[in-house]
PDB file of C-alpha atoms in Angstrom:
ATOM      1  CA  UNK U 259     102.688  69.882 106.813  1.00 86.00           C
ATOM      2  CA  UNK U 260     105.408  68.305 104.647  1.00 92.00           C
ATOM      3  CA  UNK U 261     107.597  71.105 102.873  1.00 90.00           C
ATOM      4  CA  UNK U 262     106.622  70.138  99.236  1.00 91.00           C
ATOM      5  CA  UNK U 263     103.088  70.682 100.316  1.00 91.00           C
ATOM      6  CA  UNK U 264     103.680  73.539 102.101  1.00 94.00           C
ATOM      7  CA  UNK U 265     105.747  75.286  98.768  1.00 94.00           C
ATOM      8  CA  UNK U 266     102.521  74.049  96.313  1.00 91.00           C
ATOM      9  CA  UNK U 267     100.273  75.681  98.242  1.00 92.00           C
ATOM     10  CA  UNK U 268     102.047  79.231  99.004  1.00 94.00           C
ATOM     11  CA  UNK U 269     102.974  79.315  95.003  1.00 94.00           C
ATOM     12  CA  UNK U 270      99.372  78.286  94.208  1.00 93.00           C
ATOM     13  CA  UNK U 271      98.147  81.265  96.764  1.00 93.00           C
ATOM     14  CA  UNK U 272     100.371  83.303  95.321  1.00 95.00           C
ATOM     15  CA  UNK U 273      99.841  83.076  91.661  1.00 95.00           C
ATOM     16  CA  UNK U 274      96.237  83.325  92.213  1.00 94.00           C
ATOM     17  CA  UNK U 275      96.193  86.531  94.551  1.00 94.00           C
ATOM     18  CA  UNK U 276      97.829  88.108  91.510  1.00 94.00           C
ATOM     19  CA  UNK U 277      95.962  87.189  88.836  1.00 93.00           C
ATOM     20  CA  UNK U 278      93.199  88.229  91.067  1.00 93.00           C
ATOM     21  CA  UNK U 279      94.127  91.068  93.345  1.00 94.00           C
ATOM     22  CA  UNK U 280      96.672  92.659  90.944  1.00 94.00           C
ATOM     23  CA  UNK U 281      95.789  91.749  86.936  1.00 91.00           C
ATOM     24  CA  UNK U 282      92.950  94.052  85.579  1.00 88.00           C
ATOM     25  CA  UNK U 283      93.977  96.767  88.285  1.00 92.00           C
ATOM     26  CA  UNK U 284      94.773 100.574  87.541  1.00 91.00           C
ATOM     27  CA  UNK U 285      98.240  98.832  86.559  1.00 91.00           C
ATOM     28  CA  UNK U 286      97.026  98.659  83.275  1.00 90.00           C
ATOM     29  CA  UNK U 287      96.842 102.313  82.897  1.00 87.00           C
ATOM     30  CA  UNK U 288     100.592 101.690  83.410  1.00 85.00           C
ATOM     31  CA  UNK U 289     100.615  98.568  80.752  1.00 87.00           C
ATOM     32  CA  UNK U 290      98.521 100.868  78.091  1.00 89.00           C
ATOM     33  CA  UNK U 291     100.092 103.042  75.362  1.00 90.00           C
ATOM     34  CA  UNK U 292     102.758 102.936  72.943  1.00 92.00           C
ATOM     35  CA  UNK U 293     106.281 101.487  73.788  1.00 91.00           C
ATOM     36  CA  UNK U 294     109.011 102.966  72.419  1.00 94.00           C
ATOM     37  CA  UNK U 295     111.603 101.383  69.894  1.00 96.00           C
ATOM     38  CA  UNK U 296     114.868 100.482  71.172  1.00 96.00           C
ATOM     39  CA  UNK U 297     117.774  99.847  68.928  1.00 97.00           C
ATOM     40  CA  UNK U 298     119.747  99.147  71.970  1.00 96.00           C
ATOM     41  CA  UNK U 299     117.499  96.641  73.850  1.00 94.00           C
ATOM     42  CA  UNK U 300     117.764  98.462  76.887  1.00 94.00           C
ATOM     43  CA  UNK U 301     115.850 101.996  76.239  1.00 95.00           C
ATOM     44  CA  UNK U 302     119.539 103.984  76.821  1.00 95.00           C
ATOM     45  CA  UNK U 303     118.215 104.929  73.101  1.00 97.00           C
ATOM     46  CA  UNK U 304     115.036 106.417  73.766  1.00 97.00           C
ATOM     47  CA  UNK U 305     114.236 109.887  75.439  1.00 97.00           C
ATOM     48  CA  UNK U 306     111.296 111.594  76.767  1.00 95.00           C
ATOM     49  CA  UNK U 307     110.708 115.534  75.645  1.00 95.00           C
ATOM     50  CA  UNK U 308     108.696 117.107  78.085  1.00 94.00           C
ATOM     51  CA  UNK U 309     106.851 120.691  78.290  1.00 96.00           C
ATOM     52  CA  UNK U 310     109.592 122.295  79.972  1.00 97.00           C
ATOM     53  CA  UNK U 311     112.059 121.249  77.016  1.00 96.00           C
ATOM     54  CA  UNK U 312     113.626 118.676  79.015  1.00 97.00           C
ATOM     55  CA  UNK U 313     115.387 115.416  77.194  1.00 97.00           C
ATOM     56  CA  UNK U 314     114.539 112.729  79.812  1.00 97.00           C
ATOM     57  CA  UNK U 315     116.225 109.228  79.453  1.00 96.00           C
ATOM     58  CA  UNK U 316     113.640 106.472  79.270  1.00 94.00           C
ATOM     59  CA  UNK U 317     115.225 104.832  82.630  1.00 92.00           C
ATOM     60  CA  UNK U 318     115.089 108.137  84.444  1.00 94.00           C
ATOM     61  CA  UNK U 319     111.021 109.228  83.326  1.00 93.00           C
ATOM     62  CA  UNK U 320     108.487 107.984  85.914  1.00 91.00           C
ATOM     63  CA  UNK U 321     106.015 105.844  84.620  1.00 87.00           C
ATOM     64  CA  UNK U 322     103.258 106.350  87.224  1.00 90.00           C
ATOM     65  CA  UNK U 323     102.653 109.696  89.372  1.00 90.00           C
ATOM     66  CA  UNK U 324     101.658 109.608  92.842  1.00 94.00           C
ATOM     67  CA  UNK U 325      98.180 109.704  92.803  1.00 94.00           C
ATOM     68  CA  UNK U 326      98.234 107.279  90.572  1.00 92.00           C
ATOM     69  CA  UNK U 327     100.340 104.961  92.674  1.00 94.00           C
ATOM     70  CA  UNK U 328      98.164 105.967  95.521  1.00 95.00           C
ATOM     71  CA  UNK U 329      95.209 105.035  93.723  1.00 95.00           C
ATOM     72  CA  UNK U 330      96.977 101.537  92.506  1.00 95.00           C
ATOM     73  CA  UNK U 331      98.150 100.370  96.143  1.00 96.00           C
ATOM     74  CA  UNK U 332      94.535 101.623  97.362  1.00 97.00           C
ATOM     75  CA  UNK U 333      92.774  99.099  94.934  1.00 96.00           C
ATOM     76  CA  UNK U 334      95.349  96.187  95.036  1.00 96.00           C
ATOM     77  CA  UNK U 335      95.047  96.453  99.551  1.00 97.00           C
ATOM     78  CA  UNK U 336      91.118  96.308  98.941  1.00 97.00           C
ATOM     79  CA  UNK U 337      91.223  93.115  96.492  1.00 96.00           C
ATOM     80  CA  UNK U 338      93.675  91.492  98.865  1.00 96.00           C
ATOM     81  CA  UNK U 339      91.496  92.389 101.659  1.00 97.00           C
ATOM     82  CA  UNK U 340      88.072  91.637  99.635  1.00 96.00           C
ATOM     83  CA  UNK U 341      90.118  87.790  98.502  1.00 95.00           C
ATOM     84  CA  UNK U 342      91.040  87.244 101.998  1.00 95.00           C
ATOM     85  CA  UNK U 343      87.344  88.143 103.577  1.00 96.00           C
ATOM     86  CA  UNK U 344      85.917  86.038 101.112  1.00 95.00           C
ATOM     87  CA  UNK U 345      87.610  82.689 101.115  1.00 91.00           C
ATOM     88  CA  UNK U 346      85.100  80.699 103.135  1.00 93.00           C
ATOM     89  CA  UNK U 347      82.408  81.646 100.766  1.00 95.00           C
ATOM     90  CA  UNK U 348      81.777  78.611  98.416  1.00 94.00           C
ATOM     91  CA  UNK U 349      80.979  80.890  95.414  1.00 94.00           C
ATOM     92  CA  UNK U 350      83.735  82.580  95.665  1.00 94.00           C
ATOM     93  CA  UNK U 351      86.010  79.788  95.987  1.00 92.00           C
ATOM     94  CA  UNK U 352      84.240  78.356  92.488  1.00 92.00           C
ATOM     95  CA  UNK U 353      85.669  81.718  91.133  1.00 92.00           C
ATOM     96  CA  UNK U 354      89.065  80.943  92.248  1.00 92.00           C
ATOM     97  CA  UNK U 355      88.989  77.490  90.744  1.00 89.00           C
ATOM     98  CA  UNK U 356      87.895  79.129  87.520  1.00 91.00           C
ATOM     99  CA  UNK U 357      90.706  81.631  87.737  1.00 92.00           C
ATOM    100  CA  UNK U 358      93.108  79.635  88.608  1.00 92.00           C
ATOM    101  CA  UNK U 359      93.357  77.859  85.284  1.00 91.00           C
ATOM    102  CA  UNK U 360      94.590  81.200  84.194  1.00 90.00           C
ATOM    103  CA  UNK U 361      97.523  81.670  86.728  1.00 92.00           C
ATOM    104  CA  UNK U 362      98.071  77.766  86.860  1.00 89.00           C
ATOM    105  CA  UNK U 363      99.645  78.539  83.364  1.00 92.00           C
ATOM    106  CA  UNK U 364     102.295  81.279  84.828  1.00 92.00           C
ATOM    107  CA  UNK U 365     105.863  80.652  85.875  1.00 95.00           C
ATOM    108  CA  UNK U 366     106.306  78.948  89.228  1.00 95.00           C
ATOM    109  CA  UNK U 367     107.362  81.543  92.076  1.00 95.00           C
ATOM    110  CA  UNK U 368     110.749  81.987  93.733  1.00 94.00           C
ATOM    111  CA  UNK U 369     111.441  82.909  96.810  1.00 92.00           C
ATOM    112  CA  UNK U 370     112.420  86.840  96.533  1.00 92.00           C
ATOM    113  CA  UNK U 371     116.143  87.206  98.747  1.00 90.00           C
ATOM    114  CA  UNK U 372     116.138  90.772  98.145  1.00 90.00           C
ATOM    115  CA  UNK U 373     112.847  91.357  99.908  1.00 88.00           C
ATOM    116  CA  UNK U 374     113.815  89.059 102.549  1.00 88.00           C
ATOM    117  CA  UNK U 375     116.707  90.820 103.591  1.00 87.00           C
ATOM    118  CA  UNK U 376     115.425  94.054 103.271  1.00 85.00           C
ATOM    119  CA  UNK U 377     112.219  92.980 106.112  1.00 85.00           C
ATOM    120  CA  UNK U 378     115.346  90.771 107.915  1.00 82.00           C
ATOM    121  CA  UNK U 379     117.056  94.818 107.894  1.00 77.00           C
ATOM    122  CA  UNK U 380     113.910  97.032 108.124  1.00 70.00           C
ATOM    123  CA  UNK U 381     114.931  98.740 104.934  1.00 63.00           C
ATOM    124  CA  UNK U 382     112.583 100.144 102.273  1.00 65.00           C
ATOM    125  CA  UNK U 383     110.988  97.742 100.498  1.00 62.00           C
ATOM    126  CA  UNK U 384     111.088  99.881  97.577  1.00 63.00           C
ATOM    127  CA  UNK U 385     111.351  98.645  93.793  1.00 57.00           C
ATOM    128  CA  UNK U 386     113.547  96.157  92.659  1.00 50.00           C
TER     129      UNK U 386
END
């Protein structure tokens, strides 16, 4: 396979699995709710108050608990697993041609050196 074909392919794969495996998930719980103003345009301006009395810096609050993110990676795994299992099934792959004029319209993908390095190193693959 000839490298350009190779690269359309994977970033065609890609966008698609996350439109959908990933889009319309419990992320959106995440998504959902007000966002705070920033004069700054980084958040170092906007605090959380919790019911302890604690002034929490916007960078510093978790977003998502761990059930939550348990719950997220659970349903994300079983879409992933669900796409892969179903990709010889000609209905399904109408679906993906449907979607795909959705995530067709994203950004092209880059290879991620960070991630790389860290599999290359076994170290956590943690947030970026």
């Amino acid at each position: 396979m000839k490298p350009e074909d190779k690269e359309r392919i994977a970033a065609s794969l890609a966008k698609i699995m996350a439109v959908m495996c990933v889009r319309n998930t419990r992320l959106e719980a995440v998504h959902a709710g007000v966002v705070p103003v920033t004069h700054n345009g980084d958040y170092s301006d906007v605090f959380v108050l919790d019911a302890e009395g604690r002034k929490i810096a916007w960078a510093e609050v978790s977003h998502i608990d761990d059930d939550a993110m348990r719950d997220l990676m659970r349903q994300i795994v079983n879409r992933l697993y669900t796409f892969q299992m179903s990709c010889d099934d000609p209905d399904f792959m109408s679906l993906i041609d449907r979607w795909m004029t959705v995530a067709g319209k994203w950004d092209e993908p880059e290879l991620d050196a960070k991630f790389l390095g860290a599999i290359k190193f076994g170290a956590d693959l943690g947030p970026a």
